[in-house]
Amino acid sequence: MPSAHQREAPRGQAIAERAARVIPGGVNSSTRYIGEPYAFAAADGAYVTDADGRRYLDYHAAFGAILLGHNHPVVNDAVRNALGGVDLVGLGVTEGEVALAERIADIIPSAESMIATMSGSEATAQAIRLARAVTERDLIIKFQGGFHGWHDAVARNVISAPDKAYGRDPLSRGILAQAIDATLIAEFNDLDSVAALFDEHQDRVAAVILEPIPHNVGALLPTQEFVEGLRTLTRDRGALLIFDEVITGFRHALGGYQQVVGVTPDLTTFGKGMANGYPIGGVAGRRDLMERFNGRTGDVLMAGTFNGNPLACAAALATIDYLQANPGFYTRTHELGARMREGLAALTAELGIEATVAGFGGVFAVYFAKAPVLGYRDLMRNNDKAYVAFHRGMTERGFLMLPMALKRNHVSGSHTAAEIDLTLEAAREVLISLRPLLEG
Ligand code: PLP
């Protein structure tokens, strides 16, 4: 049960004051500051607790990095067992790295071999560099609304304002203009928009990279035709297809979303939930492509002092072992996700609120926009104020949802049906309170 949130926040405030002095913005990643809650002290199962002891039912799940639940005993035990063994040598390999790559090759359709990184951004950077090397081409295509990390090649056109969407919309100052301009922007679920870019930039497109479900803008579900079309188009035009499964991987199915749609990309990137909160990422793919990373016979640099570190590998192996041994995880999170989505759809219908409840598996989002919502163009009809107010209202009631437009929510392996029902009760109150925003 989430706790009541009336108390003063002296400890949180003290931490906030210290943080403001030594960390820019008081947080270590640009979008982590949401006002209250701010400083966290504990996490367990489906709950997180702030520095003043207020408990939240967690749907934020560390941007999706928590899959089984916080401090999952199976993962914690594996990490504890790894402590005191080989820590970091930085030469050769450890057995954990080999076991992890073997496991990935077993379960992910596109994976014949794999490199381990420490984060999803490193994984997409490596995959893009590899695609450029293999094709000897310079451009890549991403979709408006897709996020693939913070590096220069991809840090553009995520949640763009309507006047910036599809145009030149970098996420940051300080990015080389050439890097921004080497990434082209297409519309999700619109194969023609991708074909047009291939036509316009004949023989220059190295790869198309996509989140198979763009969860960085909630949950846009791809049509089967679109994903199959991308596979054919990239193959015909000599470009690679990269599935960025940093969010969808392990969360939606053991074999990733590629297993669900039955379309096999050339390369796949991973991160987030793969190690249930421990820092890891990876690129997997066809052996002939991946061999270009081979330090002796290949020609693509792959480096990283902490790559494949034993604690992260132990956490990833434990997470994947758990998922393999407990396929009920998927039945359960999919059922609970559906219970939430159906409940929210019934509530918005009953209250006469124009909304589209979206999601897949344990992920859910409520767009305050009329269906259909297929691509970013449809998301520009979303009532962002209502979206943020809904998440804010839920968070104030103890149900942690990131109060930013288009951010998704996650049901982990530790949530229960009773908690989904409690969430829906709170959602009714919050939705009713949104009426003035929705009428305006
Ligand atoms: N790819 C996707 C789909 C993501 O959502 C993210 C992070 O949110 C990344 C890549 C980057 O991963 P990381 O934050 O681990 O660098």
Coordinates of C-alpha atoms and ligand atoms in Angstrom, one line a residue:
M1 CA 0.0 0.0 0.0
P2 CA 1.3 3.5 -0.8
S3 CA 1.5 5.7 2.3
A4 CA -0.3 9.0 3.0
H5 CA 1.8 12.0 2.0
Q6 CA 1.1 14.7 4.4
R7 CA 4.3 14.9 6.5
E8 CA 7.0 17.6 6.4
A9 CA 10.0 16.6 4.4
P10 CA 13.0 17.7 6.4
R11 CA 15.4 15.0 5.4
G12 CA 14.6 15.2 1.7
Q13 CA 15.0 19.0 1.9
A14 CA 18.4 18.7 3.5
I15 CA 19.5 16.3 0.7
A16 CA 18.1 18.7 -1.9
E17 CA 20.0 21.6 -0.5
R18 CA 23.3 19.6 -0.5
A19 CA 22.6 18.3 -4.0
A20 CA 21.9 21.8 -5.5
R21 CA 25.3 22.9 -4.3
V22 CA 27.3 20.1 -6.0
I23 CA 25.3 18.5 -8.8
P24 CA 23.9 20.7 -11.6
G25 CA 20.2 20.7 -11.2
G26 CA 20.5 18.3 -8.3
V27 CA 20.2 15.1 -10.4
N28 CA 22.5 12.9 -12.5
S29 CA 20.4 12.7 -15.7
S30 CA 18.5 15.6 -17.2
T31 CA 15.0 14.3 -16.8
R32 CA 15.2 13.0 -13.3
Y33 CA 14.0 16.1 -11.6
I34 CA 10.2 16.1 -11.1
G35 CA 9.9 18.2 -8.0
E36 CA 8.4 15.8 -5.3
P37 CA 9.3 13.0 -4.7
Y38 CA 13.0 13.9 -5.1
A39 CA 15.4 12.0 -2.7
F40 CA 15.0 8.3 -2.5
A41 CA 16.2 6.1 0.3
A42 CA 14.9 2.6 -0.3
A43 CA 13.3 0.3 -2.9
D44 CA 11.7 -3.1 -2.5
G45 CA 9.6 -5.1 -4.9
A46 CA 7.0 -2.9 -6.5
Y47 CA 7.7 0.0 -4.1
V48 CA 10.2 2.9 -3.6
T49 CA 10.5 5.0 -0.5
D50 CA 11.6 8.6 -0.4
A51 CA 14.1 10.0 2.1
D52 CA 11.2 11.0 4.5
G53 CA 9.7 7.5 4.5
R54 CA 6.9 8.0 2.0
R55 CA 6.2 4.9 0.0
Y56 CA 5.2 4.9 -3.6
L57 CA 3.9 2.1 -5.8
D58 CA 6.4 2.3 -8.6
Y59 CA 5.3 2.4 -12.2
H60 CA 8.3 4.5 -13.3
A61 CA 10.6 1.5 -12.8
A62 CA 13.8 3.5 -13.3
F63 CA 12.7 4.4 -16.9
G64 CA 12.1 0.7 -17.4
A65 CA 15.3 -0.7 -16.0
I66 CA 13.5 -2.5 -13.2
L67 CA 11.8 -5.6 -14.7
L68 CA 11.3 -8.2 -11.9
G69 CA 10.9 -5.7 -9.1
H70 CA 13.3 -3.7 -7.0
N71 CA 16.0 -5.6 -5.1
H72 CA 14.8 -8.9 -6.5
P73 CA 16.3 -11.6 -4.3
V74 CA 17.4 -13.8 -7.2
V75 CA 19.4 -11.0 -8.7
N76 CA 20.7 -9.8 -5.4
D77 CA 21.9 -13.3 -4.5
A78 CA 23.7 -13.6 -7.8
V79 CA 25.5 -10.3 -7.3
R80 CA 26.4 -11.2 -3.7
N81 CA 27.8 -14.5 -5.0
A82 CA 29.8 -12.7 -7.6
L83 CA 31.3 -10.3 -5.0
G84 CA 34.7 -11.5 -3.9
G85 CA 35.3 -13.5 -7.0
V86 CA 37.1 -12.0 -10.0
D87 CA 36.3 -8.3 -9.9
L88 CA 37.8 -6.6 -12.9
V89 CA 41.0 -7.7 -14.7
G90 CA 40.5 -5.9 -18.0
L91 CA 42.2 -8.6 -20.0
G92 CA 40.8 -11.7 -21.7
V93 CA 37.3 -12.7 -20.6
T94 CA 35.4 -14.1 -17.6
E95 CA 33.1 -17.1 -17.8
G96 CA 30.1 -14.9 -16.9
E97 CA 30.6 -12.8 -20.1
V98 CA 30.7 -16.0 -22.2
A99 CA 27.6 -17.4 -20.5
L100 CA 25.7 -14.2 -21.1
A101 CA 26.6 -14.1 -24.8
E102 CA 25.6 -17.8 -25.1
R103 CA 22.3 -17.1 -23.4
I104 CA 21.6 -14.2 -25.7
A105 CA 22.4 -16.2 -28.7
D106 CA 20.0 -18.9 -27.5
I107 CA 17.1 -16.7 -26.9
I108 CA 17.2 -13.7 -29.3
P109 CA 16.3 -14.6 -32.9
S110 CA 18.8 -12.1 -34.4
A111 CA 21.7 -12.9 -32.1
E112 CA 24.6 -15.0 -33.2
S113 CA 27.2 -13.1 -31.2
M114 CA 27.2 -10.2 -28.8
I115 CA 29.3 -7.5 -27.3
A116 CA 28.5 -6.3 -23.8
T117 CA 28.6 -2.5 -23.0
M118 CA 27.6 -0.7 -19.8
S119 CA 24.6 1.2 -21.1
G120 CA 22.1 1.4 -23.9
S121 CA 23.6 4.6 -25.3
E122 CA 27.0 2.8 -25.7
A123 CA 25.1 -0.1 -27.4
T124 CA 23.4 2.1 -30.0
A125 CA 26.6 4.1 -30.6
Q126 CA 28.5 0.8 -31.4
A127 CA 25.7 -0.5 -33.6
I128 CA 25.5 2.7 -35.6
R129 CA 29.3 2.7 -36.0
L130 CA 29.2 -0.9 -37.1
A131 CA 26.5 -0.2 -39.6
R132 CA 28.5 2.7 -41.1
A133 CA 31.6 0.5 -41.4
V134 CA 29.8 -2.5 -42.9
T135 CA 27.8 -0.5 -45.5
E136 CA 30.5 2.2 -46.1
R137 CA 27.6 4.7 -46.0
D138 CA 27.2 7.8 -43.8
L139 CA 23.5 8.4 -43.0
I140 CA 21.1 6.8 -40.6
I141 CA 17.3 7.0 -40.4
K142 CA 15.5 7.2 -37.0
F143 CA 11.9 8.0 -36.3
Q144 CA 10.4 11.1 -34.8
G145 CA 9.7 10.3 -31.2
G146 CA 12.3 7.5 -31.0
F147 CA 15.1 7.8 -28.3
H148 CA 18.3 5.8 -28.6
G149 CA 20.5 7.5 -26.0
W150 CA 22.4 10.7 -25.5
H151 CA 25.2 10.5 -28.1
D152 CA 25.5 12.8 -31.1
A153 CA 24.2 10.4 -33.7
V154 CA 20.8 10.0 -32.2
A155 CA 20.1 12.9 -29.8
R156 CA 17.5 14.6 -31.9
N157 CA 13.7 14.7 -32.6
V158 CA 12.3 12.8 -29.6
I159 CA 9.4 14.8 -28.0
S160 CA 9.5 17.7 -30.4
A161 CA 7.2 20.6 -30.3
P162 CA 4.8 20.6 -33.3
D163 CA 6.8 23.4 -35.0
K164 CA 10.1 21.4 -34.6
A165 CA 8.8 17.9 -35.3
Y166 CA 10.4 16.3 -38.4
G167 CA 12.6 19.3 -38.7
R168 CA 16.0 19.9 -37.1
D169 CA 15.4 19.4 -33.4
P170 CA 18.6 18.5 -31.5
L171 CA 18.2 17.5 -27.8
S172 CA 21.3 19.5 -26.8
R173 CA 23.6 22.3 -27.6
G174 CA 27.2 21.2 -28.3
I175 CA 26.4 18.5 -30.9
L176 CA 28.3 18.7 -34.1
A177 CA 26.1 19.9 -36.9
Q178 CA 27.4 17.2 -39.2
A179 CA 26.4 14.6 -36.7
I180 CA 22.9 15.9 -36.4
D181 CA 22.5 16.2 -40.1
A182 CA 23.7 12.7 -40.7
T183 CA 20.5 11.4 -39.0
L184 CA 17.3 11.6 -41.0
I185 CA 13.9 11.6 -39.5
A186 CA 10.9 9.5 -40.7
E187 CA 7.4 8.9 -39.4
F188 CA 6.7 5.7 -37.4
N189 CA 4.2 3.3 -39.0
D190 CA 4.6 5.2 -42.4
L191 CA 6.7 3.1 -44.7
D192 CA 6.5 5.7 -47.5
S193 CA 8.2 8.2 -45.3
V194 CA 11.2 5.8 -45.0
A195 CA 11.2 4.9 -48.7
A196 CA 11.2 8.6 -49.6
L197 CA 14.3 9.2 -47.5
F198 CA 16.0 6.2 -49.2
D199 CA 15.0 7.7 -52.6
E200 CA 16.2 11.2 -51.7
H201 CA 19.6 10.0 -50.4
Q202 CA 20.4 7.2 -52.9
D203 CA 23.0 4.8 -51.6
R204 CA 23.9 6.8 -48.5
V205 CA 21.7 5.2 -45.8
A206 CA 23.7 2.9 -43.6
A207 CA 20.8 1.8 -41.3
V208 CA 17.3 2.3 -40.0
I209 CA 17.2 2.3 -36.2
L210 CA 13.9 2.0 -34.4
E211 CA 12.4 1.1 -31.1
P212 CA 10.0 -1.6 -32.3
I213 CA 7.5 -0.1 -30.0
P214 CA 8.5 3.6 -29.5
H215 CA 8.1 3.6 -25.7
N216 CA 9.8 6.9 -25.3
V217 CA 6.6 8.4 -26.5
G218 CA 4.3 6.0 -24.6
A219 CA 3.5 3.0 -26.7
L220 CA 3.0 3.3 -30.5
L221 CA 2.2 -0.2 -31.7
P222 CA 3.8 -1.0 -35.0
T223 CA 1.6 -2.6 -37.7
Q224 CA 2.9 -6.0 -38.9
E225 CA 3.0 -4.5 -42.4
F226 CA 5.3 -1.7 -41.3
V227 CA 7.8 -3.9 -39.6
E228 CA 7.9 -6.4 -42.4
G229 CA 8.1 -3.5 -44.9
L230 CA 11.1 -2.1 -43.1
R231 CA 12.8 -5.5 -43.3
T232 CA 12.3 -5.7 -47.0
L233 CA 13.1 -2.1 -47.7
T234 CA 16.4 -2.1 -45.8
R235 CA 17.4 -5.4 -47.4
D236 CA 16.6 -4.1 -50.9
R237 CA 18.4 -0.9 -50.4
G238 CA 21.6 -2.4 -48.9
A239 CA 21.1 -0.9 -45.4
L240 CA 21.0 -2.6 -42.0
L241 CA 17.9 -2.8 -39.8
I242 CA 18.7 -2.2 -36.1
F243 CA 16.1 -2.9 -33.5
D244 CA 16.7 -0.9 -30.4
E245 CA 15.2 -3.3 -27.8
V246 CA 16.6 -1.4 -24.8
I247 CA 13.1 -1.1 -23.4
T248 CA 11.2 -3.9 -25.3
G249 CA 13.9 -6.5 -24.8
F250 CA 13.2 -9.1 -22.1
R251 CA 10.2 -7.0 -21.0
H252 CA 7.7 -8.0 -23.6
A253 CA 9.1 -11.5 -24.5
L254 CA 12.2 -13.5 -23.7
G255 CA 13.2 -13.1 -27.4
G256 CA 12.4 -9.4 -27.5
Y257 CA 9.7 -7.8 -29.6
Q258 CA 11.4 -9.3 -32.7
Q259 CA 10.1 -12.6 -31.4
V260 CA 6.6 -11.2 -31.1
V261 CA 6.5 -9.7 -34.6
G262 CA 8.5 -12.5 -36.2
V263 CA 10.8 -10.1 -38.0
T264 CA 14.6 -10.5 -37.5
P265 CA 16.7 -7.4 -37.7
D266 CA 20.5 -7.4 -38.6
L267 CA 21.5 -5.9 -35.2
T268 CA 19.8 -5.6 -31.9
T269 CA 20.7 -3.3 -29.0
F270 CA 19.9 -4.0 -25.3
G271 CA 20.1 -2.4 -21.9
K272 CA 17.8 -1.4 -19.1
G273 CA 15.8 -4.4 -17.8
M274 CA 18.4 -6.9 -19.0
A275 CA 20.1 -6.9 -15.6
N276 CA 17.1 -5.6 -13.5
G277 CA 18.7 -2.4 -12.5
Y278 CA 22.4 -3.1 -12.8
P279 CA 24.3 -1.2 -15.5
I280 CA 24.6 -3.1 -18.7
G281 CA 23.9 -2.9 -22.4
G282 CA 24.8 -4.9 -25.5
V283 CA 24.8 -5.2 -29.2
A284 CA 23.9 -8.6 -30.8
G285 CA 23.5 -9.7 -34.4
R286 CA 24.7 -11.6 -37.4
R287 CA 28.1 -13.1 -36.9
D288 CA 29.5 -11.9 -40.1
L289 CA 28.6 -8.3 -39.1
M290 CA 29.7 -8.6 -35.5
E291 CA 33.0 -10.1 -36.5
R292 CA 34.0 -6.6 -37.6
F293 CA 34.4 -5.9 -33.9
N294 CA 37.0 -8.7 -33.7
G295 CA 40.1 -6.8 -32.4
R296 CA 42.5 -9.1 -34.3
T297 CA 40.7 -9.6 -37.7
G298 CA 38.1 -6.8 -37.7
D299 CA 38.3 -3.0 -38.2
V300 CA 35.6 -1.5 -35.9
L301 CA 36.8 -0.3 -32.5
M302 CA 34.9 -1.7 -29.6
A303 CA 36.3 -0.6 -26.2
G304 CA 35.3 0.1 -22.7
T305 CA 37.1 -0.5 -19.4
F306 CA 34.0 -1.7 -17.6
N307 CA 32.5 -3.7 -20.5
G308 CA 31.3 -7.1 -19.4
N309 CA 32.0 -6.4 -15.7
P310 CA 31.3 -9.4 -13.6
L311 CA 28.7 -7.9 -11.3
A312 CA 26.6 -6.7 -14.2
C313 CA 27.0 -10.0 -16.0
A314 CA 26.0 -11.9 -12.9
A315 CA 22.9 -9.7 -12.6
A316 CA 22.0 -10.1 -16.2
L317 CA 22.4 -13.9 -16.2
A318 CA 20.3 -14.1 -13.0
T319 CA 17.6 -12.0 -14.6
I320 CA 17.5 -14.0 -17.8
D321 CA 17.7 -17.3 -16.0
Y322 CA 14.8 -16.2 -13.9
L323 CA 12.8 -15.3 -16.9
Q324 CA 13.6 -18.6 -18.6
A325 CA 12.7 -20.6 -15.6
N326 CA 9.5 -18.6 -14.9
P327 CA 7.6 -18.0 -18.2
G328 CA 4.7 -17.1 -15.9
F329 CA 6.4 -13.7 -15.6
Y330 CA 5.1 -12.9 -19.1
T331 CA 1.6 -14.3 -18.6
R332 CA 1.4 -12.4 -15.3
T333 CA 2.7 -9.0 -16.5
H334 CA 0.7 -9.2 -19.7
E335 CA -2.5 -10.0 -17.7
L336 CA -1.9 -7.2 -15.2
G337 CA -1.0 -4.8 -18.0
A338 CA -4.3 -5.7 -19.7
R339 CA -6.2 -5.3 -16.5
M340 CA -4.8 -1.8 -16.1
R341 CA -5.4 -0.8 -19.7
E342 CA -9.0 -2.2 -19.7
G343 CA -9.7 -0.5 -16.4
L344 CA -8.4 2.8 -17.6
A345 CA -10.3 2.5 -20.9
A346 CA -13.5 1.8 -19.0
L347 CA -12.9 4.7 -16.7
T348 CA -12.3 7.2 -19.4
A349 CA -15.3 6.0 -21.3
E350 CA -17.5 6.1 -18.3
L351 CA -16.3 9.7 -17.4
G352 CA -16.7 10.8 -21.0
I353 CA -13.0 11.7 -21.4
E354 CA -11.6 11.5 -24.9
A355 CA -8.6 9.3 -24.4
T356 CA -6.7 6.4 -26.0
V357 CA -5.2 3.9 -23.7
A358 CA -2.2 2.3 -25.2
G359 CA 0.5 -0.2 -24.3
F360 CA 1.8 -3.7 -24.7
G361 CA 2.5 -6.4 -22.1
G362 CA 3.1 -4.7 -18.7
V363 CA 3.5 -1.2 -20.3
F364 CA 0.6 1.3 -20.3
A365 CA 0.0 5.0 -21.2
V366 CA -3.1 7.1 -21.4
Y367 CA -3.1 9.5 -24.3
F368 CA -5.5 12.3 -24.0
A369 CA -6.2 12.2 -27.7
K370 CA -8.8 10.4 -29.9
A371 CA -7.8 7.1 -31.5
P372 CA -6.1 6.1 -33.7
V373 CA -2.7 6.9 -32.4
L374 CA -0.2 5.3 -34.8
G375 CA 2.6 7.8 -35.2
Y376 CA 4.0 11.0 -33.8
R377 CA 1.7 13.1 -36.0
D378 CA -1.2 11.6 -33.9
L379 CA 0.7 12.4 -30.7
M380 CA 0.7 16.1 -31.5
R381 CA -3.1 16.0 -30.8
N382 CA -2.3 14.8 -27.3
N383 CA -3.4 17.1 -24.5
D384 CA 0.0 17.3 -22.8
K385 CA -1.3 19.3 -19.9
A386 CA -3.8 16.6 -19.0
Y387 CA -1.2 13.9 -19.5
V388 CA 1.3 15.5 -17.1
A389 CA -1.5 16.4 -14.6
F390 CA -2.7 12.8 -14.6
H391 CA 0.8 11.5 -13.8
R392 CA 1.3 14.2 -11.2
G393 CA -2.1 13.5 -9.6
M394 CA -1.3 9.8 -9.4
T395 CA 2.2 10.5 -8.0
E396 CA 0.7 12.7 -5.3
R397 CA -1.5 9.8 -4.3
G398 CA 1.4 7.5 -4.0
F399 CA 1.5 5.9 -7.5
L400 CA 4.7 6.9 -9.0
M401 CA 4.3 7.9 -12.7
L402 CA 6.8 10.3 -14.3
P403 CA 4.9 13.6 -14.7
M404 CA 6.2 14.4 -18.2
A405 CA 4.2 14.3 -21.4
L406 CA 4.1 11.0 -23.2
K407 CA 6.0 9.0 -20.6
R408 CA 5.0 5.4 -20.2
N409 CA 4.3 3.3 -17.1
H410 CA 5.6 -0.2 -16.3
V411 CA 4.0 -3.1 -14.4
S412 CA 6.9 -5.2 -13.0
G413 CA 7.0 -8.8 -11.9
S414 CA 6.3 -7.6 -8.4
H415 CA 3.0 -5.8 -8.9
T416 CA -0.2 -7.6 -7.9
A417 CA -3.8 -7.5 -9.2
A418 CA -4.9 -5.9 -5.9
E419 CA -2.4 -3.1 -6.5
I420 CA -3.7 -2.6 -10.1
D421 CA -7.2 -2.2 -8.7
L422 CA -6.0 0.3 -6.0
T423 CA -4.3 2.2 -8.8
L424 CA -7.6 2.3 -10.8
E425 CA -9.5 3.7 -7.8
A426 CA -7.0 6.5 -7.5
A427 CA -7.1 7.0 -11.3
R428 CA -10.9 7.6 -11.1
E429 CA -10.3 10.5 -8.6
V430 CA -7.5 12.0 -10.7
L431 CA -9.4 11.7 -14.0
I432 CA -12.4 13.5 -12.5
S433 CA -10.1 16.3 -11.2
L434 CA -8.8 16.7 -14.8
R435 CA -12.1 17.7 -16.3
P436 CA -11.4 21.5 -16.3
L437 CA -8.2 20.8 -18.3
L438 CA -10.0 18.6 -20.8
E439 CA -12.8 21.0 -21.4
G440 CA -10.5 24.0 -21.9
Ligands
PLP1 N1 17.5 3.1 -26.3 C1 16.3 3.3 -25.8 C2 15.1 2.8 -26.5 C3 16.2 4.0 -24.6 O1 15.0 4.2 -24.0 C4 17.3 4.4 -23.9 C5 17.2 5.1 -22.6 O2 16.2 5.6 -22.2 C6 18.6 4.2 -24.5 C7 18.6 3.6 -25.7 C8 19.8 4.7 -23.8 O3 20.1 3.8 -22.8 P1 21.0 4.3 -21.5 O4 20.2 5.4 -20.8 O5 21.3 3.1 -20.8 O6 22.3 4.9 -22.1

